[in-house]
């Protein structure tokens, strides 16, 4: 059974961190409605959704993916590259402690979960504005005993590694090659996003279906033509906070 940890949208989401986007008004009630449809989609795809209580004072706390990495054998509680997001991990660590043994990234390491892409036994860590070599090295030490290969993958022009590349089928990655070099991921097949939709590489593969945002119709068509099974969701209001699809959940086997 897959567990999906989520968290309701903070009233203060308008004060979120923004790196590559201009600040635009965010309608909290629309963002919450979209977030509920996202959770509903996860339920329909077979996840048991565990929604954590809202953190009213933490604007970005809906983006739970950035707080932890959960693998079958352990969970790593992360240390964000931005100070404003570090308090988000307390409640996540409490929730995850019932499922996994916990390890912690510590100073000077920083890693945001949006920078962590696992493909089978390889864990790629994006070298971005949020995640650094010290953080990746700590992950490498935690994961070595379990046989994971941890590799650093430089990204440029985007927030996180998973803004640039995500897994959408066995050994198949959806990629924006302007933001990350495909040579970082040997032994994988690639589907390129439509170049007019640079943010289109973030998709969420759950139980054989790809949850995909309605914002990128051209890339959606490419995926449909490839025969990928899609579930389309509207997360346009959350996207104004620079949040993508993967970042709104932490999904793992119970
Ligand atoms: C931030 O800048 O941290 C948030 N406004 C957005 C985080 C999105 N996280 C993700 O894609 N993993």
mmCIF file of C-alpha atoms and ligand atoms in Angstrom:
data_model
loop_
_atom_site.group_PDB
_atom_site.id
_atom_site.type_symbol
_atom_site.label_atom_id
_atom_site.label_comp_id
_atom_site.label_asym_id
_atom_site.label_seq_id
_atom_site.Cartn_x
_atom_site.Cartn_y
_atom_site.Cartn_z
ATOM 1 C CA UNK A 1 0.000 0.000 0.000
ATOM 2 C CA UNK A 2 1.334 3.457 -0.927
ATOM 3 C CA UNK A 3 1.156 6.226 1.658
ATOM 4 C CA UNK A 4 1.034 9.817 0.377
ATOM 5 C CA UNK A 5 1.800 12.475 2.952
ATOM 6 C CA UNK A 6 0.397 15.891 2.068
ATOM 7 C CA UNK A 7 -0.268 19.120 3.923
ATOM 8 C CA UNK A 8 -2.991 21.706 3.518
ATOM 9 C CA UNK A 9 -2.142 25.063 1.966
ATOM 10 C CA UNK A 10 -1.005 27.762 4.418
ATOM 11 C CA UNK A 11 -3.032 31.009 4.656
ATOM 12 C CA UNK A 12 0.289 32.770 4.081
ATOM 13 C CA UNK A 13 1.177 31.042 0.802
ATOM 14 C CA UNK A 14 1.323 34.496 -0.839
ATOM 15 C CA UNK A 15 4.562 35.048 1.136
ATOM 16 C CA UNK A 16 6.216 31.964 -0.371
ATOM 17 C CA UNK A 17 9.801 31.851 -1.599
ATOM 18 C CA UNK A 18 10.144 32.767 -5.278
ATOM 19 C CA UNK A 19 13.332 32.347 -7.289
ATOM 20 C CA UNK A 20 12.495 32.355 -11.002
ATOM 21 C CA UNK A 21 8.930 33.699 -10.979
ATOM 22 C CA UNK A 22 7.476 37.163 -10.406
ATOM 23 C CA UNK A 23 5.119 37.453 -7.446
ATOM 24 C CA UNK A 24 1.462 37.290 -8.488
ATOM 25 C CA UNK A 25 -1.629 37.254 -6.229
ATOM 26 C CA UNK A 26 -2.538 33.733 -5.083
ATOM 27 C CA UNK A 27 -6.152 32.891 -4.254
ATOM 28 C CA UNK A 28 -5.838 30.645 -1.185
ATOM 29 C CA UNK A 29 -9.260 29.115 -1.573
ATOM 30 C CA UNK A 30 -8.610 28.199 -5.233
ATOM 31 C CA UNK A 31 -5.206 26.783 -4.236
ATOM 32 C CA UNK A 32 -6.929 24.666 -1.546
ATOM 33 C CA UNK A 33 -9.556 23.389 -3.966
ATOM 34 C CA UNK A 34 -6.847 22.412 -6.462
ATOM 35 C CA UNK A 35 -4.856 20.750 -3.701
ATOM 36 C CA UNK A 36 -7.914 18.687 -2.681
ATOM 37 C CA UNK A 37 -8.374 17.500 -6.293
ATOM 38 C CA UNK A 38 -4.700 16.510 -6.341
ATOM 39 C CA UNK A 39 -5.223 14.497 -3.150
ATOM 40 C CA UNK A 40 -8.369 12.938 -4.631
ATOM 41 C CA UNK A 41 -6.366 11.919 -7.689
ATOM 42 C CA UNK A 42 -3.783 10.216 -5.440
ATOM 43 C CA UNK A 43 -6.585 8.350 -3.646
ATOM 44 C CA UNK A 44 -8.064 7.198 -6.968
ATOM 45 C CA UNK A 45 -4.638 5.909 -7.994
ATOM 46 C CA UNK A 46 -4.482 3.751 -4.886
ATOM 47 C CA UNK A 47 -2.657 5.902 -2.305
ATOM 48 C CA UNK A 48 -3.710 6.246 1.305
ATOM 49 C CA UNK A 49 -3.448 10.022 1.758
ATOM 50 C CA UNK A 50 -2.326 11.230 5.172
ATOM 51 C CA UNK A 51 -2.927 15.000 5.317
ATOM 52 C CA UNK A 52 -0.920 16.828 7.967
ATOM 53 C CA UNK A 53 -2.426 19.829 9.760
ATOM 54 C CA UNK A 54 -1.858 23.239 8.196
ATOM 55 C CA UNK A 55 1.220 25.168 9.310
ATOM 56 C CA UNK A 56 -0.278 28.674 9.153
ATOM 57 C CA UNK A 57 3.047 30.466 9.668
ATOM 58 C CA UNK A 58 5.057 28.492 7.101
ATOM 59 C CA UNK A 59 4.087 29.841 3.644
ATOM 60 C CA UNK A 60 5.643 27.008 1.595
ATOM 61 C CA UNK A 61 4.606 24.143 3.864
ATOM 62 C CA UNK A 62 2.225 22.595 1.292
ATOM 63 C CA UNK A 63 5.349 21.577 -0.668
ATOM 64 C CA UNK A 64 6.134 18.605 1.578
ATOM 65 C CA UNK A 65 8.377 16.893 -0.972
ATOM 66 C CA UNK A 66 11.193 19.297 -0.109
ATOM 67 C CA UNK A 67 11.367 18.235 3.552
ATOM 68 C CA UNK A 68 12.340 14.565 3.287
ATOM 69 C CA UNK A 69 13.418 11.661 1.125
ATOM 70 C CA UNK A 70 11.659 8.397 1.923
ATOM 71 C CA UNK A 71 13.063 5.123 0.600
ATOM 72 C CA UNK A 72 12.062 1.554 1.475
ATOM 73 C CA UNK A 73 14.814 1.245 4.073
ATOM 74 C CA UNK A 74 14.967 4.687 5.737
ATOM 75 C CA UNK A 75 13.914 8.323 5.609
ATOM 76 C CA UNK A 76 16.220 11.319 5.425
ATOM 77 C CA UNK A 77 14.981 14.549 6.961
ATOM 78 C CA UNK A 78 16.395 17.334 4.821
ATOM 79 C CA UNK A 79 17.810 20.771 5.516
ATOM 80 C CA UNK A 80 16.477 23.264 2.990
ATOM 81 C CA UNK A 81 18.706 25.633 1.087
ATOM 82 C CA UNK A 82 16.495 28.481 2.350
ATOM 83 C CA UNK A 83 16.181 29.349 6.027
ATOM 84 C CA UNK A 84 12.437 30.126 5.783
ATOM 85 C CA UNK A 85 11.649 26.471 5.020
ATOM 86 C CA UNK A 86 13.678 24.707 7.691
ATOM 87 C CA UNK A 87 10.956 24.666 10.371
ATOM 88 C CA UNK A 88 8.747 22.584 8.051
ATOM 89 C CA UNK A 89 10.627 19.412 8.918
ATOM 90 C CA UNK A 90 9.567 19.064 12.611
ATOM 91 C CA UNK A 91 6.054 17.821 11.897
ATOM 92 C CA UNK A 92 7.229 15.766 8.909
ATOM 93 C CA UNK A 93 9.822 13.972 11.051
ATOM 94 C CA UNK A 94 7.109 13.160 13.610
ATOM 95 C CA UNK A 95 4.849 11.757 10.889
ATOM 96 C CA UNK A 96 7.619 9.724 9.227
ATOM 97 C CA UNK A 97 8.977 8.298 12.477
ATOM 98 C CA UNK A 98 6.082 5.814 12.558
ATOM 99 C CA UNK A 99 7.163 4.403 9.196
ATOM 100 C CA UNK A 100 10.962 4.605 8.963
ATOM 101 C CA UNK A 101 14.243 5.018 10.815
ATOM 102 C CA UNK A 102 15.210 8.681 10.393
ATOM 103 C CA UNK A 103 18.528 10.245 9.344
ATOM 104 C CA UNK A 104 19.132 14.003 9.217
ATOM 105 C CA UNK A 105 21.042 16.308 6.859
ATOM 106 C CA UNK A 106 23.034 18.727 9.015
ATOM 107 C CA UNK A 107 24.971 21.979 8.580
ATOM 108 C CA UNK A 108 26.774 22.709 6.226
ATOM 109 C CA UNK A 109 24.712 20.330 4.091
ATOM 110 C CA UNK A 110 21.579 21.508 2.339
ATOM 111 C CA UNK A 111 19.212 19.422 0.229
ATOM 112 C CA UNK A 112 15.651 20.199 -0.953
ATOM 113 C CA UNK A 113 13.608 17.114 -1.836
ATOM 114 C CA UNK A 114 12.804 18.665 -5.215
ATOM 115 C CA UNK A 115 16.443 18.001 -6.031
ATOM 116 C CA UNK A 116 16.282 14.271 -5.317
ATOM 117 C CA UNK A 117 15.340 11.898 -8.125
ATOM 118 C CA UNK A 118 15.509 8.159 -7.473
ATOM 119 C CA UNK A 119 15.595 5.801 -10.443
ATOM 120 C CA UNK A 120 15.802 2.239 -9.135
ATOM 121 C CA UNK A 121 18.978 2.070 -6.980
ATOM 122 C CA UNK A 122 20.434 5.360 -8.257
ATOM 123 C CA UNK A 123 19.677 8.574 -6.402
ATOM 124 C CA UNK A 124 20.441 11.757 -8.353
ATOM 125 C CA UNK A 125 20.903 14.922 -6.304
ATOM 126 C CA UNK A 126 20.517 18.213 -8.151
ATOM 127 C CA UNK A 127 23.308 20.679 -7.566
ATOM 128 C CA UNK A 128 21.046 23.740 -7.525
ATOM 129 C CA UNK A 129 20.643 26.947 -5.565
ATOM 130 C CA UNK A 130 19.054 24.806 -2.832
ATOM 131 C CA UNK A 131 21.198 21.663 -2.571
ATOM 132 C CA UNK A 132 24.952 21.493 -2.159
ATOM 133 C CA UNK A 133 27.789 18.978 -2.364
ATOM 134 C CA UNK A 134 27.987 18.615 1.433
ATOM 135 C CA UNK A 135 24.301 17.648 1.537
ATOM 136 C CA UNK A 136 24.717 15.148 -1.305
ATOM 137 C CA UNK A 137 27.762 13.655 0.438
ATOM 138 C CA UNK A 138 25.757 13.131 3.650
ATOM 139 C CA UNK A 139 23.065 11.394 1.614
ATOM 140 C CA UNK A 140 25.746 9.206 0.023
ATOM 141 C CA UNK A 141 26.967 8.094 3.470
ATOM 142 C CA UNK A 142 23.421 7.340 4.705
ATOM 143 C CA UNK A 143 22.544 5.363 1.574
ATOM 144 C CA UNK A 144 25.779 3.464 0.937
ATOM 145 C CA UNK A 145 24.990 0.622 3.370
ATOM 146 C CA UNK A 146 21.766 -0.026 1.428
ATOM 147 C CA UNK A 147 23.474 -0.227 -1.976
ATOM 148 C CA UNK A 148 22.243 3.063 -3.452
ATOM 149 C CA UNK A 149 24.508 4.926 -5.836
ATOM 150 C CA UNK A 150 24.234 8.679 -5.148
ATOM 151 C CA UNK A 151 25.208 10.943 -8.055
ATOM 152 C CA UNK A 152 25.375 14.720 -8.251
ATOM 153 C CA UNK A 153 23.565 16.291 -11.223
ATOM 154 C CA UNK A 154 24.199 19.989 -11.934
ATOM 155 C CA UNK A 155 21.138 22.038 -12.942
ATOM 156 C CA UNK A 156 20.990 25.548 -14.346
ATOM 157 C CA UNK A 157 18.130 28.013 -14.869
ATOM 158 C CA UNK A 158 15.554 26.256 -12.705
ATOM 159 C CA UNK A 159 14.709 25.788 -9.032
ATOM 160 C CA UNK A 160 15.246 22.058 -8.568
ATOM 161 C CA UNK A 161 16.434 18.959 -10.422
ATOM 162 C CA UNK A 162 12.845 17.733 -10.676
ATOM 163 C CA UNK A 163 11.840 21.010 -12.378
ATOM 164 C CA UNK A 164 14.079 19.719 -15.177
ATOM 165 C CA UNK A 165 13.588 15.946 -15.157
ATOM 166 C CA UNK A 166 11.233 13.328 -13.681
ATOM 167 C CA UNK A 167 10.611 9.634 -14.199
ATOM 168 C CA UNK A 168 7.419 8.780 -16.084
ATOM 169 C CA UNK A 169 7.843 5.052 -16.821
ATOM 170 C CA UNK A 170 10.430 2.289 -16.291
ATOM 171 C CA UNK A 171 13.838 3.772 -17.210
ATOM 172 C CA UNK A 172 12.086 6.687 -18.962
ATOM 173 C CA UNK A 173 12.655 10.313 -18.068
ATOM 174 C CA UNK A 174 10.738 13.426 -19.118
ATOM 175 C CA UNK A 175 13.371 16.115 -19.552
ATOM 176 C CA UNK A 176 14.095 19.758 -20.296
ATOM 177 C CA UNK A 177 17.663 19.542 -21.647
ATOM 178 C CA UNK A 178 18.141 23.308 -21.329
ATOM 179 C CA UNK A 179 18.104 22.900 -17.551
ATOM 180 C CA UNK A 180 19.918 19.596 -17.057
ATOM 181 C CA UNK A 181 22.246 17.528 -19.209
ATOM 182 C CA UNK A 182 20.830 14.147 -20.193
ATOM 183 C CA UNK A 183 24.325 12.639 -19.905
ATOM 184 C CA UNK A 184 23.850 12.712 -16.142
ATOM 185 C CA UNK A 185 21.356 9.850 -16.525
ATOM 186 C CA UNK A 186 22.944 7.013 -18.468
ATOM 187 C CA UNK A 187 20.839 3.924 -19.163
ATOM 188 C CA UNK A 188 17.603 5.882 -19.353
ATOM 189 C CA UNK A 189 15.322 6.723 -22.284
ATOM 190 C CA UNK A 190 14.230 10.334 -22.709
ATOM 191 C CA UNK A 191 11.097 12.148 -23.747
ATOM 192 C CA UNK A 192 11.732 15.839 -24.400
ATOM 193 C CA UNK A 193 9.245 18.468 -23.308
ATOM 194 C CA UNK A 194 7.894 20.870 -25.916
ATOM 195 C CA UNK A 195 10.448 23.734 -25.986
ATOM 196 C CA UNK A 196 7.695 26.353 -25.609
ATOM 197 C CA UNK A 197 6.782 24.844 -22.192
ATOM 198 C CA UNK A 198 9.990 24.960 -20.106
ATOM 199 C CA UNK A 199 8.245 24.004 -16.829
ATOM 200 C CA UNK A 200 6.666 20.881 -18.355
ATOM 201 C CA UNK A 201 9.141 18.257 -17.117
ATOM 202 C CA UNK A 202 7.644 17.807 -13.655
ATOM 203 C CA UNK A 203 5.252 14.850 -13.652
ATOM 204 C CA UNK A 204 4.285 12.430 -10.914
ATOM 205 C CA UNK A 205 4.387 8.692 -11.717
ATOM 206 C CA UNK A 206 2.109 6.760 -9.353
ATOM 207 C CA UNK A 207 1.131 3.108 -9.707
ATOM 208 C CA UNK A 208 1.635 3.079 -13.485
ATOM 209 C CA UNK A 209 -0.174 6.365 -14.200
ATOM 210 C CA UNK A 210 1.394 9.794 -14.695
ATOM 211 C CA UNK A 211 -0.316 12.693 -12.936
ATOM 212 C CA UNK A 212 0.275 15.688 -15.176
ATOM 213 C CA UNK A 213 -0.572 19.411 -14.949
ATOM 214 C CA UNK A 214 -3.098 20.922 -17.354
ATOM 215 C CA UNK A 215 -0.698 23.832 -17.920
ATOM 216 C CA UNK A 216 1.344 22.160 -20.666
ATOM 217 C CA UNK A 217 -0.940 20.960 -23.507
ATOM 218 C CA UNK A 218 1.834 20.546 -26.071
ATOM 219 C CA UNK A 219 3.951 18.295 -23.900
ATOM 220 C CA UNK A 220 0.752 16.534 -22.812
ATOM 221 C CA UNK A 221 0.130 15.674 -26.476
ATOM 222 C CA UNK A 222 3.671 14.329 -26.854
ATOM 223 C CA UNK A 223 3.105 12.084 -23.823
ATOM 224 C CA UNK A 224 -0.283 10.896 -25.088
ATOM 225 C CA UNK A 225 1.201 10.056 -28.473
ATOM 226 C CA UNK A 226 3.852 7.980 -26.728
ATOM 227 C CA UNK A 227 1.090 5.954 -25.074
ATOM 228 C CA UNK A 228 1.754 7.150 -21.516
ATOM 229 C CA UNK A 229 -1.334 6.860 -19.315
ATOM 230 C CA UNK A 230 -2.126 10.339 -17.915
ATOM 231 C CA UNK A 231 -4.370 11.881 -15.273
ATOM 232 C CA UNK A 232 -4.585 15.633 -15.801
ATOM 233 C CA UNK A 233 -4.914 17.967 -12.796
ATOM 234 C CA UNK A 234 -5.151 21.743 -12.518
ATOM 235 C CA UNK A 235 -2.541 23.106 -10.109
ATOM 236 C CA UNK A 236 -2.221 26.535 -11.708
ATOM 237 C CA UNK A 237 -2.686 28.447 -8.432
ATOM 238 C CA UNK A 238 0.042 26.428 -6.671
ATOM 239 C CA UNK A 239 2.299 26.961 -9.697
ATOM 240 C CA UNK A 240 2.267 30.715 -8.916
ATOM 241 C CA UNK A 241 4.179 29.770 -5.739
ATOM 242 C CA UNK A 242 6.739 27.990 -7.966
ATOM 243 C CA UNK A 243 5.368 24.648 -6.830
ATOM 244 C CA UNK A 244 5.129 21.729 -9.204
ATOM 245 C CA UNK A 245 3.254 18.435 -9.017
ATOM 246 C CA UNK A 246 5.782 16.216 -7.296
ATOM 247 C CA UNK A 247 6.367 18.750 -4.536
ATOM 248 C CA UNK A 248 2.902 18.428 -2.999
ATOM 249 C CA UNK A 249 3.365 14.878 -1.667
ATOM 250 C CA UNK A 250 5.781 12.385 -0.163
ATOM 251 C CA UNK A 251 4.869 8.963 -1.536
ATOM 252 C CA UNK A 252 6.263 5.687 -0.241
ATOM 253 C CA UNK A 253 5.409 2.040 0.463
ATOM 254 C CA UNK A 254 3.995 1.639 3.955
HETATM 255 C C1 LIG B 1 10.111 27.357 -2.798
HETATM 256 O O1 LIG B 1 10.681 28.215 -3.475
HETATM 257 O O2 LIG B 1 10.724 26.684 -1.968
HETATM 258 C C2 LIG B 1 8.630 27.157 -2.975
HETATM 259 N N1 LIG B 1 7.997 28.402 -3.261
HETATM 260 C C3 LIG B 1 8.342 26.178 -4.085
HETATM 261 C C4 LIG B 1 8.892 24.809 -3.804
HETATM 262 C C5 LIG B 1 8.576 23.840 -4.873
HETATM 263 N N2 LIG B 1 9.109 22.578 -4.553
HETATM 264 C C6 LIG B 1 9.329 21.620 -5.434
HETATM 265 O O3 LIG B 1 9.098 21.788 -6.616
HETATM 266 N N3 LIG B 1 9.849 20.492 -4.979
#
